[in-house]
PDB file of C-alpha atoms in Angstrom:
ATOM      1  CA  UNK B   1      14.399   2.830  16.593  1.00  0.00           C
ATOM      2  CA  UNK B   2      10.859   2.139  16.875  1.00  0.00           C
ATOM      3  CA  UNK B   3       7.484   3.973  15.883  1.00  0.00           C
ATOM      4  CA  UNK B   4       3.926   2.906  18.057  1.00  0.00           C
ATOM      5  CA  UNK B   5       1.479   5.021  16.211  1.00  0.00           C
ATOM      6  CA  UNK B   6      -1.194   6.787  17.320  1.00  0.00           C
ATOM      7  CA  UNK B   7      -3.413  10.327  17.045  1.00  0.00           C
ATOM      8  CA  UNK B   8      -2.008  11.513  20.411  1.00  0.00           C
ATOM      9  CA  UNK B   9       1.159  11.488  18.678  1.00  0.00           C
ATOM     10  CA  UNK B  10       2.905  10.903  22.145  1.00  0.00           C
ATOM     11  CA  UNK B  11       5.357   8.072  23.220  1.00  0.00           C
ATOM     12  CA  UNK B  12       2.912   5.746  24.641  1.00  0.00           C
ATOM     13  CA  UNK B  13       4.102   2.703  27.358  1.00  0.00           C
ATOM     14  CA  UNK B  14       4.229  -0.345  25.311  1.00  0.00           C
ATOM     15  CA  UNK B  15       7.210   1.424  23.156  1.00  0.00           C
ATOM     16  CA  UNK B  16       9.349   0.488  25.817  1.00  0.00           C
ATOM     17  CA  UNK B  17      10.702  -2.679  26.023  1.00  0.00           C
ATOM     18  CA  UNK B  18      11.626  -3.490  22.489  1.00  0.00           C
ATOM     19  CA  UNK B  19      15.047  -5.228  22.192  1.00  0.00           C
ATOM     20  CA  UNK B  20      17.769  -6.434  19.413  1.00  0.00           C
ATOM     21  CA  UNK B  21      19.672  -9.386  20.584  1.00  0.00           C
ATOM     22  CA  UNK B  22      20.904  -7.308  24.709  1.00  0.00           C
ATOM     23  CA  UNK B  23      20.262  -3.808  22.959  1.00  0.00           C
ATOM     24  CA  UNK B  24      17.062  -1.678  23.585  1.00  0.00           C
ATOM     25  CA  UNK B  25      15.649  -0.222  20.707  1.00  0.00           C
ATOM     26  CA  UNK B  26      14.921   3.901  21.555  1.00  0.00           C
ATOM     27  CA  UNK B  27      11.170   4.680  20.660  1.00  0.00           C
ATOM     28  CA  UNK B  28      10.716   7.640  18.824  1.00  0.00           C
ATOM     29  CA  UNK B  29       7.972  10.400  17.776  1.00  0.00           C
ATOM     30  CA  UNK B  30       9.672  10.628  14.120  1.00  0.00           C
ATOM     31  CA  UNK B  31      12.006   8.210  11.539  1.00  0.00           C
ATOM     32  CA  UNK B  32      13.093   9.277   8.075  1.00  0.00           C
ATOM     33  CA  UNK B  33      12.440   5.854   5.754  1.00  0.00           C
ATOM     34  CA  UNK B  34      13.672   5.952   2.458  1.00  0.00           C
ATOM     35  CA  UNK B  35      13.532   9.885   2.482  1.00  0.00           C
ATOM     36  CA  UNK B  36      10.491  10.058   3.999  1.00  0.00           C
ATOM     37  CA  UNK B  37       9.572  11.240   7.330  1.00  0.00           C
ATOM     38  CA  UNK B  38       7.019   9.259   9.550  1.00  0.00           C
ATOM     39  CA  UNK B  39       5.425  10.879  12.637  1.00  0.00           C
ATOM     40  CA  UNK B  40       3.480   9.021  15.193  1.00  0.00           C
ATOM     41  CA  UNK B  41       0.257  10.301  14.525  1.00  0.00           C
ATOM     42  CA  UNK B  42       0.687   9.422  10.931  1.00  0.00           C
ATOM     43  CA  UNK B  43       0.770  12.992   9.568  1.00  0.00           C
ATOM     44  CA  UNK B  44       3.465  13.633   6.542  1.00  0.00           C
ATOM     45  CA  UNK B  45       3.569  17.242   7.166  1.00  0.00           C
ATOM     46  CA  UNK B  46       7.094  16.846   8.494  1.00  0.00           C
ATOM     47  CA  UNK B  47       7.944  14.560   5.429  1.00  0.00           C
ATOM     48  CA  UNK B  48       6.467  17.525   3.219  1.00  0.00           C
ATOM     49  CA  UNK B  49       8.243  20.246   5.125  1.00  0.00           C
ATOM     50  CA  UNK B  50      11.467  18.279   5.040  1.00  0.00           C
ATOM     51  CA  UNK B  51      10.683  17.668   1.440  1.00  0.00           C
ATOM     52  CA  UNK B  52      10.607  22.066   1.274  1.00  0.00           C
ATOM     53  CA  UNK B  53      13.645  22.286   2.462  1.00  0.00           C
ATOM     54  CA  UNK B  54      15.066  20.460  -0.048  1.00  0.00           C
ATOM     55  CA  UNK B  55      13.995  21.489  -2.967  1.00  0.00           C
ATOM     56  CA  UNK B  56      15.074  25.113  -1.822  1.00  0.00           C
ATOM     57  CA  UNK B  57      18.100  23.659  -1.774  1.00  0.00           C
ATOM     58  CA  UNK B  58      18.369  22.457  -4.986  1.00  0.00           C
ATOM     59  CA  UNK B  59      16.478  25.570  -6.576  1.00  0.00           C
ATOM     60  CA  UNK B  60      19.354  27.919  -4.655  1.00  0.00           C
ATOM     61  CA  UNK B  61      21.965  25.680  -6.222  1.00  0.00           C
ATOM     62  CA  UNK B  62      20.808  26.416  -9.733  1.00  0.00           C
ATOM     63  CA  UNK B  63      21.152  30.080  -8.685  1.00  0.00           C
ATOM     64  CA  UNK B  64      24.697  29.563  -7.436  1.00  0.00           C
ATOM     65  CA  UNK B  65      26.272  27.790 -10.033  1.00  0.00           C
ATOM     66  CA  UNK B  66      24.169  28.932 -13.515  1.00  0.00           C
ATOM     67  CA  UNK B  67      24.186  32.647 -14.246  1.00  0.00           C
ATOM     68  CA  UNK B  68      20.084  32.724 -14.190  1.00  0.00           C
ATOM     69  CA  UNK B  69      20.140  36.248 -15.256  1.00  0.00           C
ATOM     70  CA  UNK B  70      21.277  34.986 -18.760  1.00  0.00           C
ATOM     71  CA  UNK B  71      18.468  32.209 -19.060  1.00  0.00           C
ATOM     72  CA  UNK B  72      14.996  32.898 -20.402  1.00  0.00           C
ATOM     73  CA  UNK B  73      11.924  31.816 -18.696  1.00  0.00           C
ATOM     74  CA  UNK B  74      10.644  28.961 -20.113  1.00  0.00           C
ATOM     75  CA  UNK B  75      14.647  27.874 -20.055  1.00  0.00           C
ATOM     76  CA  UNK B  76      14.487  28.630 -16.305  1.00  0.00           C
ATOM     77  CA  UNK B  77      11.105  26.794 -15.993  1.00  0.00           C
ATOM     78  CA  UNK B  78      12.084  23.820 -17.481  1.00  0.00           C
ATOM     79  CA  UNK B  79      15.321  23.479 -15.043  1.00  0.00           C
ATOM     80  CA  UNK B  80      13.427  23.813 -12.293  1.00  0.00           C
ATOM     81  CA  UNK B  81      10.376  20.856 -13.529  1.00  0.00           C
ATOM     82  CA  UNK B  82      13.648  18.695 -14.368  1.00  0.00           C
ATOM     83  CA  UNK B  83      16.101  19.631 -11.158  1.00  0.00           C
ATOM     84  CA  UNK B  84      13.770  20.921  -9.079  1.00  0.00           C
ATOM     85  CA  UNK B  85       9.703  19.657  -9.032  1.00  0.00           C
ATOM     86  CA  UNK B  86      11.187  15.598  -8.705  1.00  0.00           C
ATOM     87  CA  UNK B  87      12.697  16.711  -5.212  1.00  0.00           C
ATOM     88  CA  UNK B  88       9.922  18.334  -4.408  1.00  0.00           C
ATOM     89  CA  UNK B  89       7.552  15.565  -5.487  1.00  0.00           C
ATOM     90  CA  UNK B  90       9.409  12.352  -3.777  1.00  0.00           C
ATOM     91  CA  UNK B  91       7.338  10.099  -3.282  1.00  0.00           C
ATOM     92  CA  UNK B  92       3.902  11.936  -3.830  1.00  0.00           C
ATOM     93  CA  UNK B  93       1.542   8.828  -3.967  1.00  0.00           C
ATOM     94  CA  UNK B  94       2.280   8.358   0.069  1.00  0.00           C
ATOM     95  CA  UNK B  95       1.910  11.386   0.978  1.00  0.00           C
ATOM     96  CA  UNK B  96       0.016  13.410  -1.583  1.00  0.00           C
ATOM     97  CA  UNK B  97      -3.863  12.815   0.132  1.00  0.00           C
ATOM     98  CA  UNK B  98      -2.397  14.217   3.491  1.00  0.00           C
ATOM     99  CA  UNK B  99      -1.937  18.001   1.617  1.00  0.00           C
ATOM    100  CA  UNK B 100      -4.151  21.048   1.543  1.00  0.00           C
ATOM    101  CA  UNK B 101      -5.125  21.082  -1.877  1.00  0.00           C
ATOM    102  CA  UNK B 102      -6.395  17.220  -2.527  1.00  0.00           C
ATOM    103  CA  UNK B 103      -8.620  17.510   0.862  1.00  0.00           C
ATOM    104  CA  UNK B 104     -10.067  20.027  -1.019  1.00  0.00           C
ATOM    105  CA  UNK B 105     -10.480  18.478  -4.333  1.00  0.00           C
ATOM    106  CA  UNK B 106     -12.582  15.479  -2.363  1.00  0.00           C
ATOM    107  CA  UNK B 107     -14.896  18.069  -1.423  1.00  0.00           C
ATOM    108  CA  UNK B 108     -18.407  17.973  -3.707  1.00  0.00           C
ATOM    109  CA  UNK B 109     -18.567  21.941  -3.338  1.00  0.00           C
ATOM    110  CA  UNK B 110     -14.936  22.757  -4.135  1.00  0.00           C
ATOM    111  CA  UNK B 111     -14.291  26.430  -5.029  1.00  0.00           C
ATOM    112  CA  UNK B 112     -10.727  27.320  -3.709  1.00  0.00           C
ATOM    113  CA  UNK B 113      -8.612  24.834  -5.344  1.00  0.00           C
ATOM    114  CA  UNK B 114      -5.803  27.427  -6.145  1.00  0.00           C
ATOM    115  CA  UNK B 115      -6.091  29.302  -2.598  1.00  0.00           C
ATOM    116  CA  UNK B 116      -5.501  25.620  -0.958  1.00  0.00           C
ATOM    117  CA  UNK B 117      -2.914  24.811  -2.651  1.00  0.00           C
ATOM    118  CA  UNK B 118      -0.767  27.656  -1.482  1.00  0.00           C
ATOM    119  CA  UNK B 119      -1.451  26.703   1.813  1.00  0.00           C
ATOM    120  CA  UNK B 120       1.028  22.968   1.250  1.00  0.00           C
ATOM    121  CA  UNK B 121       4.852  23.629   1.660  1.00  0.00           C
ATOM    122  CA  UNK B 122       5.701  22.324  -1.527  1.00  0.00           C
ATOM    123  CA  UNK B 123       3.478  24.338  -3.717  1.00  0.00           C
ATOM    124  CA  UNK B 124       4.989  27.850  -1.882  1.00  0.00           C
ATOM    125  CA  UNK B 125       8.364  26.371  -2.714  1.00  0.00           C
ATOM    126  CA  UNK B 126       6.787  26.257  -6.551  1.00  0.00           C
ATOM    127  CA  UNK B 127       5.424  29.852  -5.859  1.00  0.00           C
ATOM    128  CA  UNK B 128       8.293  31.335  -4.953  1.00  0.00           C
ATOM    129  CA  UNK B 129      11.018  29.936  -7.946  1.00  0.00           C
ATOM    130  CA  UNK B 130       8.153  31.396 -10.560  1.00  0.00           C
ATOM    131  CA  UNK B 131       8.023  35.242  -8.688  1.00  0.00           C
ATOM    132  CA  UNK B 132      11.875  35.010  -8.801  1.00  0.00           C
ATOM    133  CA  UNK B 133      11.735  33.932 -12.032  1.00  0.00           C
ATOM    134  CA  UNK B 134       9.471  36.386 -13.412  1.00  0.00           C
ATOM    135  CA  UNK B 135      10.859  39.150 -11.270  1.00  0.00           C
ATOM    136  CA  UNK B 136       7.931  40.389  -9.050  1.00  0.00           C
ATOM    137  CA  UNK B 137       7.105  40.794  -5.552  1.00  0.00           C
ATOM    138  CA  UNK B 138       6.688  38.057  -3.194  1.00  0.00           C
ATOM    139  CA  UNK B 139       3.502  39.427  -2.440  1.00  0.00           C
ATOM    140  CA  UNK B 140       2.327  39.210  -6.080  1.00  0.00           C
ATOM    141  CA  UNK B 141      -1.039  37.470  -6.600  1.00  0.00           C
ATOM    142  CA  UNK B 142      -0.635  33.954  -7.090  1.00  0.00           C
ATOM    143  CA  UNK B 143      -3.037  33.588 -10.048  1.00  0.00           C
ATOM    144  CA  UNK B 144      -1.121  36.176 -12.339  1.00  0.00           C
ATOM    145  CA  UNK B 145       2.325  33.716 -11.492  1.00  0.00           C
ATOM    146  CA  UNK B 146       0.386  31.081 -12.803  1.00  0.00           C
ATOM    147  CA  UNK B 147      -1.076  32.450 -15.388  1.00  0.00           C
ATOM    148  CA  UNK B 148       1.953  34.623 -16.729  1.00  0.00           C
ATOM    149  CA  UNK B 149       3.654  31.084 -16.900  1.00  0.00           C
ATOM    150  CA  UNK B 150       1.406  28.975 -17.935  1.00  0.00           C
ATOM    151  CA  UNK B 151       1.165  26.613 -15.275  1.00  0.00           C
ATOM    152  CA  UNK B 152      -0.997  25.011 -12.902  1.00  0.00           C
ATOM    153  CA  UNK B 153       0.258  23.742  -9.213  1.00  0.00           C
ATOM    154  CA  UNK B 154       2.394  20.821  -8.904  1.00  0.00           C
ATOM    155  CA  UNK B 155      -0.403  18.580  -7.142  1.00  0.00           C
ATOM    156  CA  UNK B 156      -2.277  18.802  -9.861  1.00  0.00           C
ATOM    157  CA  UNK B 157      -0.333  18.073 -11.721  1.00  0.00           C
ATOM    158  CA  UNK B 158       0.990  14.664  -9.817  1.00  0.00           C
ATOM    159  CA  UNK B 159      -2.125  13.545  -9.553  1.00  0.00           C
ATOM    160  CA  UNK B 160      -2.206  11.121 -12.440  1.00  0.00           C
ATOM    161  CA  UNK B 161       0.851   9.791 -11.586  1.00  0.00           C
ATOM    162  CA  UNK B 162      -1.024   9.123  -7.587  1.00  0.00           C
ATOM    163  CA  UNK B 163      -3.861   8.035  -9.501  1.00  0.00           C
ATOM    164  CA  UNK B 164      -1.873   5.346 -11.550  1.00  0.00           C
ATOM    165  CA  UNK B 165      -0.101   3.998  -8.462  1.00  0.00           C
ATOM    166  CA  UNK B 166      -3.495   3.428  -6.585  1.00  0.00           C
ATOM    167  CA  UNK B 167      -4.646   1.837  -9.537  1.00  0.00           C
ATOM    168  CA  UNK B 168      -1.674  -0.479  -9.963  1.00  0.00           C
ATOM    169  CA  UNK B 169      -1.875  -1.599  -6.260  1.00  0.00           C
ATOM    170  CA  UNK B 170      -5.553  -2.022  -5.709  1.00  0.00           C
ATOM    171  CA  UNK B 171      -6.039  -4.039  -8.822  1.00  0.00           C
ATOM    172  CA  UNK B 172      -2.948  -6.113  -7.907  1.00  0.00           C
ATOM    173  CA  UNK B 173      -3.726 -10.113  -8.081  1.00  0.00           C
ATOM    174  CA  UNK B 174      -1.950 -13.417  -7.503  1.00  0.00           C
ATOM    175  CA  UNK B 175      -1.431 -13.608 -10.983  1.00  0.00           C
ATOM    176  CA  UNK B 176       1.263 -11.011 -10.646  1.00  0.00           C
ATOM    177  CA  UNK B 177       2.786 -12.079  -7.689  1.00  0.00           C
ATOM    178  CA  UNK B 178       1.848  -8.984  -5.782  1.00  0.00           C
ATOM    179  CA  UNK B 179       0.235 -10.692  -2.796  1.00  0.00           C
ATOM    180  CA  UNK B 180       3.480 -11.347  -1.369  1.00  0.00           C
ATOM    181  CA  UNK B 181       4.807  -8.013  -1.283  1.00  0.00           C
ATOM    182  CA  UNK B 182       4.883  -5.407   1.429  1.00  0.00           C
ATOM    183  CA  UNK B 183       2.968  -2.647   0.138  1.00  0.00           C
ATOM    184  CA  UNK B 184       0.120  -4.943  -1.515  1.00  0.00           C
ATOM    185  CA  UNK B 185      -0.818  -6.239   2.238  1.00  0.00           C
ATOM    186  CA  UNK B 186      -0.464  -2.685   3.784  1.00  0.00           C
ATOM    187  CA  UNK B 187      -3.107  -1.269   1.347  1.00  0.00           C
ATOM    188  CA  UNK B 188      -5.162  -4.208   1.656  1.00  0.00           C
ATOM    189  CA  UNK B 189      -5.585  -3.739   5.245  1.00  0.00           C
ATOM    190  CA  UNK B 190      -5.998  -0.262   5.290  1.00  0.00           C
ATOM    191  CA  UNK B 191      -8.305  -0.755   2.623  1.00  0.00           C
ATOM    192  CA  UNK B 192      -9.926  -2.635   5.013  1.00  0.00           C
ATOM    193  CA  UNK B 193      -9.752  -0.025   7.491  1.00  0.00           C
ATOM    194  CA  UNK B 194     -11.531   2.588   5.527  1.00  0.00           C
ATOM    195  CA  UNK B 195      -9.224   5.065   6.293  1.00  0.00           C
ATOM    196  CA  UNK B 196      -9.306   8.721   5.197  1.00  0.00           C
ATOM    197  CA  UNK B 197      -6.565   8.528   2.731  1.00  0.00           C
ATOM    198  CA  UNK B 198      -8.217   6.006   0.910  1.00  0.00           C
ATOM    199  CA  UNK B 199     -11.594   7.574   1.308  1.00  0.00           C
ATOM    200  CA  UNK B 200     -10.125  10.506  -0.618  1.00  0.00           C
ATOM    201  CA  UNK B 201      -8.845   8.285  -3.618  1.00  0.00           C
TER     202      UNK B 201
END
C-alpha cells in the first residue's frame, strides 16, 4: 500500500500509479505501522482510538480471568499500570503532541488541564478502570477518581518519558552514528519544517 499525505485527507491523483515489479500498489487513506495507525492528513486519532480499544481489551481480560472482587485497590491499580497503561501508552512520543491534554499544556494561560485530558481516548479508558475499581458511577466526577486514588492522568505522566526521547533525537550527532538512521533525518526535516508538533515540544 501507499500513503500521499495531505490536510484534505483525500486520495489525491499522483497515488495512482505506484508499482512493485507488474503489481500496482493500492493507495490508501490509513496503514497500521508497527502498531500504529497513520492517516493521510497526519492525525493519530485513529492510532489513539485503536490504541482504546486495546487496552479495553486487556483491562476486560484481567476481569475475566482474576477474581477482581478479591483484590484490593492499590493491588488492582498496580495490574492495570503494569498490564494495562503500556498498551495504552504504545508508542506515546509519536503521537502524544497530537492529544487533547498536551495542546493544552502549550498554552501560556492553561487552566483546564484535567477537563482536557478527559477529552483523549486513552485517558477515558484510564477513567473508567479507576470508577470500576473504586465502585462508583460512571458519571462520578473525575477529580474525586483521581484524587481517591492518588493519581494523576496518564499523559502526564508520559511526558518525561516524550520529553527524554525528543531530547535523545534532537541532540543526536555524528559522533553517535545517528545521522544515518531513519528517524534522526525525519526529525531533522521536520525540524526544519517548523511543524506544530515540534512547536509544542
Amino acid at each position: 500500500n501507499i500513503m500521499v499525505f495531505n490536510r484534505g485527507s483525500k486520495i489525491l491523483q499522483c497515488a495512482y500509479g505506484f508499482k512493485l515489479g507488474q503489481l500496482d500498489i493500492q493507495p490508501v487513506k490509513t496503514y497500521c505501522y508497527l502498531g500504529i495507525v497513520f492517516a493521510l492528513n497526519g492525525s493519530f486519532k485513529h492510532a489513539i482510538n485503536e490504541l482504546r480499544k486495546k487496552a479495553l481489551r486487556a483491562f476486560f481480560s484481567i476481569r475475566r480471568i482474576l477474581d477482581t472482587r478479591a483484590l484490593s485497590t492499590s493491588t488492582m491499580l498496580k495490574l492495570i499500570d503494569s498490564l494495562v497503561k503500556p498498551v495504552a501508552m504504545y508508542s506515546c512520543q509519536v503521537w502524544l503532541h497530537d492529544t487533547a491534554i498536551l495542546k493544552e499544556l502549550s498554552k501560556t494561560d492553561s487552566t483546564n488541564i484535567i477537563k482536557q485530558a478527559a477529552r483523549d481516548g486513552f485517558e477515558l479508558v484510564h477513567l473508567k478502570m479507576l470508577k470500576w475499581t473504586l465502585g462508583v458511577h460512571k458519571k462520578t466526577n473525575n477529580n474525586f477518581c483521581y484524587g481517591d486514588t492518588g493519581r494523576f492522568p496518564w499523559a502526564l505522566s508520559a511526558l518525561a518519558q516524550c520529553v527524554r526521547y525528543f531530547t535523545r533525537v534532537s541532540l543526536a550527532t555524528a559522533d553517535q552514528g545517528s545521522v544515518n538512521t531513519l528517524i534522526y533525518h525525519a526529525f531533522q526535516e521536520q525540524k526544519a519544517l517548523n511543524l506544530s508538533w515540534y512547536r509544542t515540544w
